[in-house]
Tab-separated table of C-alpha atoms in Angstrom:
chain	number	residue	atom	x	y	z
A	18	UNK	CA	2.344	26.069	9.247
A	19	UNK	CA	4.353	22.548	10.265
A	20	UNK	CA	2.586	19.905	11.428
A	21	UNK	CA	4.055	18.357	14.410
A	22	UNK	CA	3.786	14.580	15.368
A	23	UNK	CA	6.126	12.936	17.521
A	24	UNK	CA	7.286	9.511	16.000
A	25	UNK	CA	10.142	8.019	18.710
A	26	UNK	CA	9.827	4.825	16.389
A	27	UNK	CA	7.919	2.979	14.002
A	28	UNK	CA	9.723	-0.037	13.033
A	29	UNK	CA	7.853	-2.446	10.409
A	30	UNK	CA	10.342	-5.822	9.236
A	31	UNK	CA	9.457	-7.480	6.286
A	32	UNK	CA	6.642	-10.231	5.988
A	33	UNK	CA	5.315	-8.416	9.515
A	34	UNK	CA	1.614	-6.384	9.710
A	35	UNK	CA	1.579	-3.371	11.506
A	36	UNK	CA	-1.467	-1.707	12.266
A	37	UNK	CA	-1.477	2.531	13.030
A	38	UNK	CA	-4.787	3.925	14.398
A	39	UNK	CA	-5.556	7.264	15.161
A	40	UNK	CA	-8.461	9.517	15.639
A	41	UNK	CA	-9.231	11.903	12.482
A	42	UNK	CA	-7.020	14.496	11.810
A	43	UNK	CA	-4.151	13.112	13.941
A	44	UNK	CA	-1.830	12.698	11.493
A	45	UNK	CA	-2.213	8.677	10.550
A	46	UNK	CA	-2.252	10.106	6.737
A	47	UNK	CA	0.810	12.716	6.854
A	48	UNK	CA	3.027	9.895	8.453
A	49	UNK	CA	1.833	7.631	5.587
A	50	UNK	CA	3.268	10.023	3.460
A	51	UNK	CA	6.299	10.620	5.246
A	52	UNK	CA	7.274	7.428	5.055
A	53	UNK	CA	6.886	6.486	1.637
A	54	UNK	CA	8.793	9.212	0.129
A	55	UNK	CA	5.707	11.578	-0.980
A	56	UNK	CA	6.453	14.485	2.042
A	57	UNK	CA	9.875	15.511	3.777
A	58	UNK	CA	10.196	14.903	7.595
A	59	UNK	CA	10.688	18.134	9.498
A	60	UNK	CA	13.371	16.444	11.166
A	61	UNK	CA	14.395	12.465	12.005
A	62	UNK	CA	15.270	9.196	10.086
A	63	UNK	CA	13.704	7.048	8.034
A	64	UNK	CA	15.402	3.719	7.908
A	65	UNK	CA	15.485	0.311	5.651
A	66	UNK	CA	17.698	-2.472	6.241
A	67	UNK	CA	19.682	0.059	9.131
A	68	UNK	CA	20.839	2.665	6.802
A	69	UNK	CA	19.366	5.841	6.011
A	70	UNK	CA	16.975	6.038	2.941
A	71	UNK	CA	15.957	9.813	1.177
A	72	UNK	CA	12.371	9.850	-0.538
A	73	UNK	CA	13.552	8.979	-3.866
A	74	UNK	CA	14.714	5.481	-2.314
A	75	UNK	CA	11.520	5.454	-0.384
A	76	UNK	CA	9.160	5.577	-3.431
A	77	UNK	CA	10.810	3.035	-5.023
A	78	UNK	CA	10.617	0.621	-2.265
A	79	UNK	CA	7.117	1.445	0.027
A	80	UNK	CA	4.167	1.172	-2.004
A	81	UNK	CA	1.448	3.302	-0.517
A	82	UNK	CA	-2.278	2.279	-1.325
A	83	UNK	CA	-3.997	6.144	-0.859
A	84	UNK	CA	-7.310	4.998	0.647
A	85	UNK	CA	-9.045	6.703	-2.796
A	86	UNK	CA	-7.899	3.800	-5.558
A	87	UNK	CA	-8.814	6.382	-8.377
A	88	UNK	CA	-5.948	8.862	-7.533
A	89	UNK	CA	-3.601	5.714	-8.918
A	90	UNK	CA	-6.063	4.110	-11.839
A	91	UNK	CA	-6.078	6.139	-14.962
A	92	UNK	CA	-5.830	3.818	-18.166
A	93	UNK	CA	-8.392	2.352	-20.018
A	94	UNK	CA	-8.372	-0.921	-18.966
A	95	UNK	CA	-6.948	-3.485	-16.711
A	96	UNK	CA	-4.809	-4.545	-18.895
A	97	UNK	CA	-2.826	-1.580	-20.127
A	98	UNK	CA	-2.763	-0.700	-16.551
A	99	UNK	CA	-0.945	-3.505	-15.032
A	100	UNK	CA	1.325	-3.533	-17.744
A	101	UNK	CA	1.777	0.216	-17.726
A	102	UNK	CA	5.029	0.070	-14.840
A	103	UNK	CA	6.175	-3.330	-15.979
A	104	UNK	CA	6.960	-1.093	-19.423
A	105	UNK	CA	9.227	1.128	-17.786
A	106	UNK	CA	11.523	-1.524	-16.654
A	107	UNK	CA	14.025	-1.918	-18.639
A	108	UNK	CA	15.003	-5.626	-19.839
A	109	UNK	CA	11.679	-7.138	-19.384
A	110	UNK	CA	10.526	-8.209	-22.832
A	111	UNK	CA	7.040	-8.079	-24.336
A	112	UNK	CA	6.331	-11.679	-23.219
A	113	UNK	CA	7.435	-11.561	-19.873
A	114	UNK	CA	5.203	-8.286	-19.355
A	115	UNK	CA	1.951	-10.478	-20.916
A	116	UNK	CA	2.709	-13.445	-18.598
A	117	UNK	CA	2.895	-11.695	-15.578
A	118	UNK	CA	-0.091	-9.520	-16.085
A	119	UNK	CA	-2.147	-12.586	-16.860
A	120	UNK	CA	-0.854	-14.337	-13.809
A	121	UNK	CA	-1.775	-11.363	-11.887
A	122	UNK	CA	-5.400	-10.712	-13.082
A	123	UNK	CA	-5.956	-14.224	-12.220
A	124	UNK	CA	-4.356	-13.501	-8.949
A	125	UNK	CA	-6.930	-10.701	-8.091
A	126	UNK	CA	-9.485	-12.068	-9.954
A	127	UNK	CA	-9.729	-9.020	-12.442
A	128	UNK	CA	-10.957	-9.252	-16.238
A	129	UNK	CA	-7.941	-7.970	-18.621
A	130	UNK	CA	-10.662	-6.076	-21.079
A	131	UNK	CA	-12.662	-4.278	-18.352
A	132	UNK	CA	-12.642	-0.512	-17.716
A	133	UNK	CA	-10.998	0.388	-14.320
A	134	UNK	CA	-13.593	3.634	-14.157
A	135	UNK	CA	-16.731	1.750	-14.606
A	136	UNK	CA	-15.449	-1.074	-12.143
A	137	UNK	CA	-16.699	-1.594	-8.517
A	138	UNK	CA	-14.826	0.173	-5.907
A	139	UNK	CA	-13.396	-3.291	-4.273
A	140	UNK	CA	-12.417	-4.218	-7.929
A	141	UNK	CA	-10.800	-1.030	-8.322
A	142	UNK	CA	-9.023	-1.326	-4.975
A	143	UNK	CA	-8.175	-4.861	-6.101
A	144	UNK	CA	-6.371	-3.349	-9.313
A	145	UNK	CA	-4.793	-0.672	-7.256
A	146	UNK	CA	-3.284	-3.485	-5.359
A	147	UNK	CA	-2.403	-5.572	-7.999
A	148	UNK	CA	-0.544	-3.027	-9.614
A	149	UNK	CA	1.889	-2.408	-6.815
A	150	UNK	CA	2.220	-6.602	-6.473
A	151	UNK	CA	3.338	-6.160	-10.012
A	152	UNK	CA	6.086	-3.881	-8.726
A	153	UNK	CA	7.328	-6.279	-5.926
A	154	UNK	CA	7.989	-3.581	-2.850
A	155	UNK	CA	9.513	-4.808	-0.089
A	156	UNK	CA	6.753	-2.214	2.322
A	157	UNK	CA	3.356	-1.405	1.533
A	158	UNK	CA	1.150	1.470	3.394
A	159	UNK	CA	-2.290	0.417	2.945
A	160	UNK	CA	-4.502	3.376	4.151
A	161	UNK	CA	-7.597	2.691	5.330
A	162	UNK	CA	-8.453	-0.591	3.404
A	163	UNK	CA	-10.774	-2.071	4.721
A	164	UNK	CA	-13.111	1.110	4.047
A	165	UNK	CA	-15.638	-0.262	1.790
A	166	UNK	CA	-14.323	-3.436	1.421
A	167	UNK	CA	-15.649	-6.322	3.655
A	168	UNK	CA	-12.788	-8.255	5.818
A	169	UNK	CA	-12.863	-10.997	3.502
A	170	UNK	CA	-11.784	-8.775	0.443
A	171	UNK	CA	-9.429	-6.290	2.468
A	172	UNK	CA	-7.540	-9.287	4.118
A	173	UNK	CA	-6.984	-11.221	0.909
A	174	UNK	CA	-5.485	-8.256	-0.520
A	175	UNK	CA	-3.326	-7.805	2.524
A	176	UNK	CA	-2.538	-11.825	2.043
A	177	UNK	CA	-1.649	-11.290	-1.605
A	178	UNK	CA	1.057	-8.419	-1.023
A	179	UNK	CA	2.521	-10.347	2.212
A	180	UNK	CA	2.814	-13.126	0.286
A	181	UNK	CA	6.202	-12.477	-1.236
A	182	UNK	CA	7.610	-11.407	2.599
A	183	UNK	CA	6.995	-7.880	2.274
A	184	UNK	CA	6.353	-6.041	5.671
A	185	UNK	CA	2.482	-4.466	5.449
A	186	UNK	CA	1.571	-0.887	7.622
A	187	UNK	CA	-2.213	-0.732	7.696
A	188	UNK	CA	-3.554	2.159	8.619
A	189	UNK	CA	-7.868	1.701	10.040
A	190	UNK	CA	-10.298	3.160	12.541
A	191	UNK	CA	-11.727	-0.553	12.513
A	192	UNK	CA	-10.586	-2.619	15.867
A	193	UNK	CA	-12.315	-5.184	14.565
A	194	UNK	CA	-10.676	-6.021	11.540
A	195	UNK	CA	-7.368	-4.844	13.484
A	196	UNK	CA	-8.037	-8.611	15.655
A	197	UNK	CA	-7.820	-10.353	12.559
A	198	UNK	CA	-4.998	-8.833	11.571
A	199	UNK	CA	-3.118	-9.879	14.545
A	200	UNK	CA	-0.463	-7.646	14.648
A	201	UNK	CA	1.490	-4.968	16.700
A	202	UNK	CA	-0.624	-1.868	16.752
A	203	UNK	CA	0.175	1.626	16.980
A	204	UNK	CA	-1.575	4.910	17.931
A	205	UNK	CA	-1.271	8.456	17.458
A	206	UNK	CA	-2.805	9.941	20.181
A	207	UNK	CA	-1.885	13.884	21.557
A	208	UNK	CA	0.106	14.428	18.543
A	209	UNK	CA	2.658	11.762	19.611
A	210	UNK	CA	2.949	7.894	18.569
A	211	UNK	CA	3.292	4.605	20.656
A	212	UNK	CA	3.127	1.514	20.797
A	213	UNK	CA	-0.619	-0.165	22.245
């Protein structure tokens, strides 16, 4: 079986927050996916820049934080796993790699030499995050953030992946931490999405 939700629009620019709420169930998660590359649309367009983008252009430019960090953390420690996509780009020497890892443990305030299993779960959503500002996507899908974390934590993280311009979708039941978010919110609601 398909599952249906109507999406007339969702447009997110760069260095904007969008928020997407949604009851349970109502599809909030299968757009995410959509839209980052991970599923195919039954039908419709997915758009950057005006042109029209397949999934394998989509995963290389949305970065989409599941709401579990532990489905994306799987090295031994912080270290190796920031540095584990810098690796597979090619021309960036050995240096460069060390530098910028440094730069972005101190970023996230994460300790190079500690195990990402044994880590808190906001340090583990802080590495899961700090991986993807290693990659430097112009979109991010954060899913359900600020789930464990407190606002503090979830909107720094938010703050450090905006902070290069890149347009943020966040994705939370919370309408609270939606206000501090200020942003344009939508909602799925009857299988269909719109603008609040």
């Amino acid at each position: 079986d398909a599952f249906h939700l109507e999406v007339p629009a969702l447009p997110v620019a760069q260095g904007e927050i969008v928020s997407l709420v949604g009851p349970n169930g109502s599809g909030k998660s299968s757009l995410s996916r959509v839209l980052c590359g991970l599923d195919e649309p039954l039908g419709g367009r997915r758009m950057i820049d005006g042109e029209v983008v397949n999934s394998s252009v989509l995963n290389r430019r949305v970065g989409y934080l599941f709401q579990n960090p532990d489905l994306q953390i799987f090295l031994p420690t912080v270290k190796e796993e920031l540095a584990y996509s810098l690796k597979r780009i090619k021309g960036i020497s050995s240096t460069t790699i060390e530098q910028r890892v440094q730069e972005c443990a101190e970023l996230f305030d994460l300790n190079l030499d500690h195990t990402p299993s044994t880590m808190s779960y906001p340090k583990r959503k802080a590495l899961q995050a700090a991986v993807y500002y290693l990659l430097d996507r112009p979109f991010y899908i954060l899913d359900e953030l600020d789930s464990a974390l407190t606002y503090q934590a979830a909107l720094k993280i938010i703050t450090q992946l905006r902070g290069r311009g890149a347009g943020i979708l966040v994705i939370t039941h919370d309408q609270r931490f939606i206000s501090y978010l200020n942003s344009r919110v939508y909602a799925i609601k009857d299988g269909r999405l719109s603008e609040v």
